[in-house]
Coordinates of C-alpha atoms in Angstrom, one line a residue:
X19 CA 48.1 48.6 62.6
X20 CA 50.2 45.4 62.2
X21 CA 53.4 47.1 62.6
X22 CA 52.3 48.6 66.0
X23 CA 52.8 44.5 67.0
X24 CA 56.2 44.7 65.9
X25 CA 59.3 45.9 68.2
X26 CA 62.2 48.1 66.4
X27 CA 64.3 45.8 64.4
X28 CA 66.9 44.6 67.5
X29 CA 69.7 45.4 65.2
X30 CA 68.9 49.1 65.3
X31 CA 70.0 48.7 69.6
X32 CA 73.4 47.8 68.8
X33 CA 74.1 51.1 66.8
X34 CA 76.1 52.7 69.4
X35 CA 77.8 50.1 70.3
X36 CA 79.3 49.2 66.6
X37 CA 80.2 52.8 67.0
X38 CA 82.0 52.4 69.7
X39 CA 83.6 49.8 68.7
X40 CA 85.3 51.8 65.2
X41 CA 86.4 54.4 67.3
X42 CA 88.9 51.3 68.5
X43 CA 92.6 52.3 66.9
X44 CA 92.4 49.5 64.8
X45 CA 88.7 50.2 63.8
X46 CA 85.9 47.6 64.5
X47 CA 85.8 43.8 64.3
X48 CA 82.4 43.0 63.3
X49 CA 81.3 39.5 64.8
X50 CA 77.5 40.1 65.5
X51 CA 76.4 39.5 62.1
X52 CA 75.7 35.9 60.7
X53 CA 76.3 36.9 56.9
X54 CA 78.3 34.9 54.5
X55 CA 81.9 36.7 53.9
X56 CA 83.3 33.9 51.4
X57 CA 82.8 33.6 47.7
X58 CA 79.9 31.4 46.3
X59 CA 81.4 29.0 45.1
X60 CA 81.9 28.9 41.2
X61 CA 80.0 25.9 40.0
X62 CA 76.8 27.7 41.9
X63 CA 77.8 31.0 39.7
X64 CA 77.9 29.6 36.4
X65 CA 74.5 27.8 37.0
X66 CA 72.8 31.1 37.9
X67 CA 74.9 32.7 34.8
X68 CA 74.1 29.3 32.3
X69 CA 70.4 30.1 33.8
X70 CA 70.1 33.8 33.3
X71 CA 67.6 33.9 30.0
X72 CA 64.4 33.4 32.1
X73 CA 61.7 35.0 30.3
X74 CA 58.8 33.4 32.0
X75 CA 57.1 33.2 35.4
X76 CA 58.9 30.3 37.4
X77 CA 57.4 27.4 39.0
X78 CA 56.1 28.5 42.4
X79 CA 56.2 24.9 44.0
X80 CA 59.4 24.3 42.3
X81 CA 60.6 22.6 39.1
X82 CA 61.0 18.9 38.6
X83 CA 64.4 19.2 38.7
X84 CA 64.8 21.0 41.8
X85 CA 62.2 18.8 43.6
X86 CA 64.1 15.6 42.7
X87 CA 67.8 17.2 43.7
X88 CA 66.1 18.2 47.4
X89 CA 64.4 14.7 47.6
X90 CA 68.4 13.1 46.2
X91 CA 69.9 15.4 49.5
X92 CA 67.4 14.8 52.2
X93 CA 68.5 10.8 51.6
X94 CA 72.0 11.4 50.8
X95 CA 72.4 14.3 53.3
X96 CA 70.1 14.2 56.1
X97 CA 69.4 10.3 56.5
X98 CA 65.3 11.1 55.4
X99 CA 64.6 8.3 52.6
X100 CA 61.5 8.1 50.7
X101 CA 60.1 11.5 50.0
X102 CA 58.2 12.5 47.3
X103 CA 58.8 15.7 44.7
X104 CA 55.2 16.9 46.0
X105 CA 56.4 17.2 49.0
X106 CA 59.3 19.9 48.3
X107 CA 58.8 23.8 47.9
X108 CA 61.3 26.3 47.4
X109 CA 60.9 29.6 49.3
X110 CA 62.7 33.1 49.4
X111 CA 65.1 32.2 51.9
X112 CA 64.0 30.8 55.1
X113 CA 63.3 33.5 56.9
X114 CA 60.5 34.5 54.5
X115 CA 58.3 31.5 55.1
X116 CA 59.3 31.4 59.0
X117 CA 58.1 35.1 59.4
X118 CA 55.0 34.3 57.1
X119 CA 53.6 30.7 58.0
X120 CA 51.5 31.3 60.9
X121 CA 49.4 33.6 58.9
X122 CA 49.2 31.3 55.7
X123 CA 47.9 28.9 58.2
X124 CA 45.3 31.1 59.1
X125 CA 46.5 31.5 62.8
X126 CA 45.0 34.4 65.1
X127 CA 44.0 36.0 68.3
X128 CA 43.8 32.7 71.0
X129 CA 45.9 30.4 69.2
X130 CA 49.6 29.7 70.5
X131 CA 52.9 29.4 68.6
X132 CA 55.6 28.1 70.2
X133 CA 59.2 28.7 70.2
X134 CA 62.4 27.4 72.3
X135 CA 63.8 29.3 75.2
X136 CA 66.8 31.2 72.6
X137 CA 65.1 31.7 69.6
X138 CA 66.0 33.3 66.1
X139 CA 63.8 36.4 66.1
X140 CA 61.3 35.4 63.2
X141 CA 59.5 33.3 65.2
X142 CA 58.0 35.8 67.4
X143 CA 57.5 38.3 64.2
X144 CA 55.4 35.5 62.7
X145 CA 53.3 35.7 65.8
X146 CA 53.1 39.4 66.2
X147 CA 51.8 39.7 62.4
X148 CA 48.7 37.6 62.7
X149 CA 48.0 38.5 66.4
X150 CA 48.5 34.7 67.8
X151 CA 50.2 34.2 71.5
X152 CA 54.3 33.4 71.3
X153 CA 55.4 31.1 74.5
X154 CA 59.0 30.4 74.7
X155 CA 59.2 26.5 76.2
X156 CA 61.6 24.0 75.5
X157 CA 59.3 21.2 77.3
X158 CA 57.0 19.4 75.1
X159 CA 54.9 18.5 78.0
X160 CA 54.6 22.5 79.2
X161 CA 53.5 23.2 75.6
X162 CA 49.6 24.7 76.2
X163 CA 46.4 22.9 74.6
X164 CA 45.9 25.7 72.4
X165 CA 49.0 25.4 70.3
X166 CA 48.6 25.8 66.7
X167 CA 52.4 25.8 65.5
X168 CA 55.9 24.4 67.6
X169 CA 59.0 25.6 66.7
X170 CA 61.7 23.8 66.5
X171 CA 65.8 24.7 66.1
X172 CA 68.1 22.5 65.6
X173 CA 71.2 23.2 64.9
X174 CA 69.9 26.3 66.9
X175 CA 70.7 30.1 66.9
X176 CA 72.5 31.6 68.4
X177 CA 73.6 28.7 70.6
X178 CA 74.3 26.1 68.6
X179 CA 72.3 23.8 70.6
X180 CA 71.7 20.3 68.7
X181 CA 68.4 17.9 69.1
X182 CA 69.0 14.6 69.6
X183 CA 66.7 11.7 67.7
X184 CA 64.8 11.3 70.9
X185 CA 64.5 14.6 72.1
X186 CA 63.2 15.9 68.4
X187 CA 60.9 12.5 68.7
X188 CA 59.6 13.9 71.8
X189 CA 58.6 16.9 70.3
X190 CA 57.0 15.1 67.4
X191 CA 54.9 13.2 69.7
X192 CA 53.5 16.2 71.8
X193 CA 53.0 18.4 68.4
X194 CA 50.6 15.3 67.2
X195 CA 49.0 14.7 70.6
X196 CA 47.7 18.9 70.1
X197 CA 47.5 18.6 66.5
X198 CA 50.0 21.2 66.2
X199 CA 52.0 21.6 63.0
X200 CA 55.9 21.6 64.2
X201 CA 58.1 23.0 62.0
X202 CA 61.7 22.3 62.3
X203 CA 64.3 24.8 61.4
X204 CA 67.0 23.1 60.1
X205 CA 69.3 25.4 58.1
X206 CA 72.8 24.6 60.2
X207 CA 72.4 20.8 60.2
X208 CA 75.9 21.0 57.6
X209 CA 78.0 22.6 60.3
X210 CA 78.3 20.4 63.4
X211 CA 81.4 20.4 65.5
X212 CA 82.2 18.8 68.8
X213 CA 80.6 15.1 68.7
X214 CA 78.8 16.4 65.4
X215 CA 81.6 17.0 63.6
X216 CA 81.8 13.7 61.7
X217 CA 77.5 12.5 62.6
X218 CA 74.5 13.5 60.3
X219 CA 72.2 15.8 62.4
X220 CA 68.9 14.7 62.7
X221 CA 65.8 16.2 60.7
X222 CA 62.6 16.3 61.8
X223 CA 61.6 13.8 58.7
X224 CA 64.1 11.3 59.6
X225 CA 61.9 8.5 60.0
X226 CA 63.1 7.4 63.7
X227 CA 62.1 11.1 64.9
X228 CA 58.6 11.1 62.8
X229 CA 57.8 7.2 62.7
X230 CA 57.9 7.0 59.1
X231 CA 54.9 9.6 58.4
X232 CA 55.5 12.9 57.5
X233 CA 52.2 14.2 58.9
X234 CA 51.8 17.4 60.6
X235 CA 55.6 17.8 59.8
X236 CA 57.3 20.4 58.2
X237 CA 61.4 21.0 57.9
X238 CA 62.6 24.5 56.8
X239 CA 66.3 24.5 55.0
X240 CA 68.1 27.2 53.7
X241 CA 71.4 27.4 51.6
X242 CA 72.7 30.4 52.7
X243 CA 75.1 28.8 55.5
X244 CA 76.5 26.0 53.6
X245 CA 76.7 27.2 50.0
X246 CA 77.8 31.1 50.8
X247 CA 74.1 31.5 48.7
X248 CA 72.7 34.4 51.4
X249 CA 72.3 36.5 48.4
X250 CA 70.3 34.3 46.5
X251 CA 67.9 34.1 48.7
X252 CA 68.1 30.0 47.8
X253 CA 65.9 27.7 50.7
X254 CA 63.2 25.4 50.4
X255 CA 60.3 23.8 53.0
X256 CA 59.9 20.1 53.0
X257 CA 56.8 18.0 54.7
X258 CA 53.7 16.2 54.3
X259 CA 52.4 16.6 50.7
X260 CA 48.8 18.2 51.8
X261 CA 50.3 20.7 53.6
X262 CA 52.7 21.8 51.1
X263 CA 50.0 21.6 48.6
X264 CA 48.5 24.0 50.3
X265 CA 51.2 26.8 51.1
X266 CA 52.1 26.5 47.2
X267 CA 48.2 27.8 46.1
X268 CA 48.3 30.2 48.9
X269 CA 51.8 31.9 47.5
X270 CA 51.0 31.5 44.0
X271 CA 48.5 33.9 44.8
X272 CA 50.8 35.9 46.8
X273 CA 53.7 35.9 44.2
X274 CA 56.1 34.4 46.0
X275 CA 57.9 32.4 44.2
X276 CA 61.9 31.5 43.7
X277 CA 63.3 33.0 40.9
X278 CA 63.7 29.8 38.1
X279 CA 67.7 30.8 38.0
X280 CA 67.8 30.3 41.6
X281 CA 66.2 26.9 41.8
X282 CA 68.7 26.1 39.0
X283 CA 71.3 26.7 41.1
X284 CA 70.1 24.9 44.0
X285 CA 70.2 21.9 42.2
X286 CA 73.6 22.0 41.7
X287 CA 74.7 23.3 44.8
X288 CA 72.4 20.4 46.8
X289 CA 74.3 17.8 44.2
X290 CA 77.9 19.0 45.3
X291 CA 79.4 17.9 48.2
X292 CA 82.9 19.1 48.0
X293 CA 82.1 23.3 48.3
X294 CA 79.8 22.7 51.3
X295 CA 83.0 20.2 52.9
X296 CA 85.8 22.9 52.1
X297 CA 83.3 26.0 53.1
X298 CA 83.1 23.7 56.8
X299 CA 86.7 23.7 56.9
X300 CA 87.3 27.1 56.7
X301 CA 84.7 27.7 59.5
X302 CA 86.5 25.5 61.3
X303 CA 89.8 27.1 61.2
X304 CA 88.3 30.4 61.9
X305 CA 86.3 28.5 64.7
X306 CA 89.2 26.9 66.5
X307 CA 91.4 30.5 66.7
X308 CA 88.0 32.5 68.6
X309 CA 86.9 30.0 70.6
X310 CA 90.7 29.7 71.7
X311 CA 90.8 33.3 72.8
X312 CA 87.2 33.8 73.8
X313 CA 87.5 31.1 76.3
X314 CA 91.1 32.6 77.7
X315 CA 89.6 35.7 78.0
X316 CA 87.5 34.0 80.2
X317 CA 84.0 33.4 78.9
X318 CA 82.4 30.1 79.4
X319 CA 80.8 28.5 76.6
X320 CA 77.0 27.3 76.4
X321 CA 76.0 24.4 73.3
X322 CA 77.6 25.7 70.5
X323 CA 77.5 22.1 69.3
X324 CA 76.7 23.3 65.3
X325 CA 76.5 26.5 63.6
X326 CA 78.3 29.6 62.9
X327 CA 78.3 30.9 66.8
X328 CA 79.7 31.1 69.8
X329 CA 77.0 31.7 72.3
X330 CA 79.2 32.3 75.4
X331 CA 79.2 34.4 78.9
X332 CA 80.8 35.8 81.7
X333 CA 77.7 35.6 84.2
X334 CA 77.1 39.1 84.0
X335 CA 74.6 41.1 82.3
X336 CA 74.6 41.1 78.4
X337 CA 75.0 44.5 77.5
X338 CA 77.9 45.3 80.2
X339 CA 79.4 42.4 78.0
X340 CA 78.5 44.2 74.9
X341 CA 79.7 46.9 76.0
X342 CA 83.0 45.7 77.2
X343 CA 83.4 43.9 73.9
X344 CA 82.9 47.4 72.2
X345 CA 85.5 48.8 74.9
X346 CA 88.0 46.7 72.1
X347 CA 86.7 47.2 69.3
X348 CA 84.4 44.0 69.1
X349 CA 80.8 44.1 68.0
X350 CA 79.0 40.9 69.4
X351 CA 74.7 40.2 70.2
X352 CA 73.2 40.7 73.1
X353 CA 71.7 37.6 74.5
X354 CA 68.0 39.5 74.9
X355 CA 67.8 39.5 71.1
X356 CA 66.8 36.2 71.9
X357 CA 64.2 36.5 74.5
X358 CA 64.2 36.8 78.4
X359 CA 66.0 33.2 79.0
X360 CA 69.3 34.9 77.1
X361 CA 70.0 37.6 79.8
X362 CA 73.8 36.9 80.2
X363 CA 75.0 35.8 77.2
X364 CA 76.4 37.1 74.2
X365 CA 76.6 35.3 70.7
X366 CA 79.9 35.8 68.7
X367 CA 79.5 35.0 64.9
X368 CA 82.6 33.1 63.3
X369 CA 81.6 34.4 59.9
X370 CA 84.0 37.8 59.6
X371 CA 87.1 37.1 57.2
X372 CA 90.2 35.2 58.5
X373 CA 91.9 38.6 59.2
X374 CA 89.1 39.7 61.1
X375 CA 88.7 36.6 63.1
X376 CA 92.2 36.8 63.8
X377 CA 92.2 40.7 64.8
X378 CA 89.3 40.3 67.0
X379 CA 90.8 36.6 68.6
X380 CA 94.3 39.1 69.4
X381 CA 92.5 41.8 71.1
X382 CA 90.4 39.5 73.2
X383 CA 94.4 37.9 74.4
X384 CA 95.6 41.7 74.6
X385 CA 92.8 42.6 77.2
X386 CA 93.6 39.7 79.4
X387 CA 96.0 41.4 81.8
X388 CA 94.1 45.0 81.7
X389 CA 90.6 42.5 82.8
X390 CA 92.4 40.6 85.6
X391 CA 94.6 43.7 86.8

């Protein structure tokens, strides 16, 4: 059976730890989980509301009007300019088509899909369900001849790690030497910090990364981060038009298709700029108070260039830190969520509530003395 491939959901390992953790006086501060805590923001609630009457089936490649917004912020946004509505197709979040695209692309037993070294779990699930190999390798030139699909992360979970023009060229170029497909998981590229803070992060359709053509290209963006839209399940796929053509027959006979509400409010939530700018600032803030006391406390930071994590570690192994996070009440991931490279590091989410972030910064500054005593 398929789901004999599949490991427990990782989440599930971390239940007795949370439960240590509320047993804390003060009751747990939740930082493990990358979920949206903030309003969405108004002007995206009154288009799903103005939206609402929807008696028929929606578009399943997307209406003209969300095409041309994702086409208007892939220039304006993401420095790509150029691309064409057929190009675009929404999808139920991203974690749907990342989970499901090595099987639409007919991938099995003895072909390869490649991930990085710290990887967001779906990769490997879209592996395991069509019974192709997962290899974890940052190196394009270590990626095998048999390689049928190359991930790529950037902005990366959990560690924040950003992809430079020539390094996501690099990749390009090796993907196309296999005829691979690489996909590019994009869906932090709103949230740099550090020397990103004020720089557009590179997609893989910028044309000095792809050379102008889109083929054999494919960029995966979600919502959810920037526009507090988790719930909406709002993301959408962009890449060379044959492909997409493709993936849209295949999932209008699945049924998968965005909801036409949704894709209404896409469009004006990729058409605002000022929520996504005051949503950044309010990571920030929360950003600057835990990394403050996370790195007194005396973790050492790894990347965490972009994103909505700290991916940090005290050179010891994960789950002691885990558990010693629980010890104060703190719920952070274990590295190994994330594959074998992750072994010592721990990944705290900056996307609890101010009060929250601020509990969890104090306790971290309160344990100081007991740690070094």
């Amino acid at each position: 059976m398929v789901f004999d491939r599949l490991p427990e959901y990782p989440w599930e390992q971390l239940k007795p730890f949370a439960a240590k953790a509320a047993l804390h006086p003060g009751g747990a501060v939740d930082l493990s989980v990358g979920s949206p805590v903030d309003p969405t923001p108004s002007i995206i609630q009154d288009a799903l509301n103005a939206s609402s009457n929807a008696p028929g089936y929606p578009s399943t490649g997307g209406s003209p009007e969300f095409k041309a917004a994702v086409v208007e912020w892939f220039e304006r946004r993401r420095g790509v300019p150029g691309l064409k509505p057929e190009q675009v197709m929404p999808t139920i979040g991203s974690k749907e088509l990342i989970s499901w695209l090595p099987l639409l692309m007919g991938l099995g037993p003895g072909d390869v899909v490649v991930q990085p070294k710290v990887a967001y779990t779906a990769y490997v699930v879209g592996a395991a369900l069509c019974g192709a190999e997962i290899i974890s390798e940052d190196d394009p030139a270590k990626w095998p001849g048999n390689a049928k699909l190359i991930w790529i992360n950037s902005p990366g979970n959990p560690d924040g790690r950003v992809l430079d023009v020539a390094e996501m060229k690099a990749a390009v170029d090796r993907a196309r030497e296999l005829g691979a497909l690489i996909a590019s998981d994009e869906c932090y590229a709103e949230l740099g910090w550090n020397e990103w803070s004020e720089k557009l992060i590179p997609s893989v359709l910028d044309p000095r990364v792809c050379g102008g053509s889109h083929e054999g290209v494919l960029a995966v963006y979600s919502l959810s981060k920037q526009s507090n839209m988790a719930g909406y399940r709002a993301a959408f796929a962009v890449g060379e038009a044959s492909l997409i053509k493709g993936l849209v027959n295949l999932r209008m006979h699945s049924g998968l298709n965005t909801p036409g509400p949704v894709q209404r409010a896409m469009v004006v939530a990729l058409g605002d700029e000022d929520h996504v700018a005051a949503e950044k600032e309010i990571y920030r803030e929360r950003r600057d108070i835990l990394l403050a006391a996370v790195r007194d406390y005396g973790f050492e930071l790894s990347d965490s260039d972009a994103g909505l994590y700290l991916w940090a570690t005290l050179h010891e192994d994960c789950w002691q830190t885990v558990d010693r996070m629980a010890e104060l009440g703190i719920v952070v991931v274990p590295g190994t969520f994330y594959g074998e490279h992750s072994t010592e590091h721990v990944r705290f989410s900056i996307t609890a509530t101010d009060d929250k972030i601020a509990e969890g910064a104090r306790r971290l500054r309160d344990a100081i003395g007991f740690k070094n005593a």
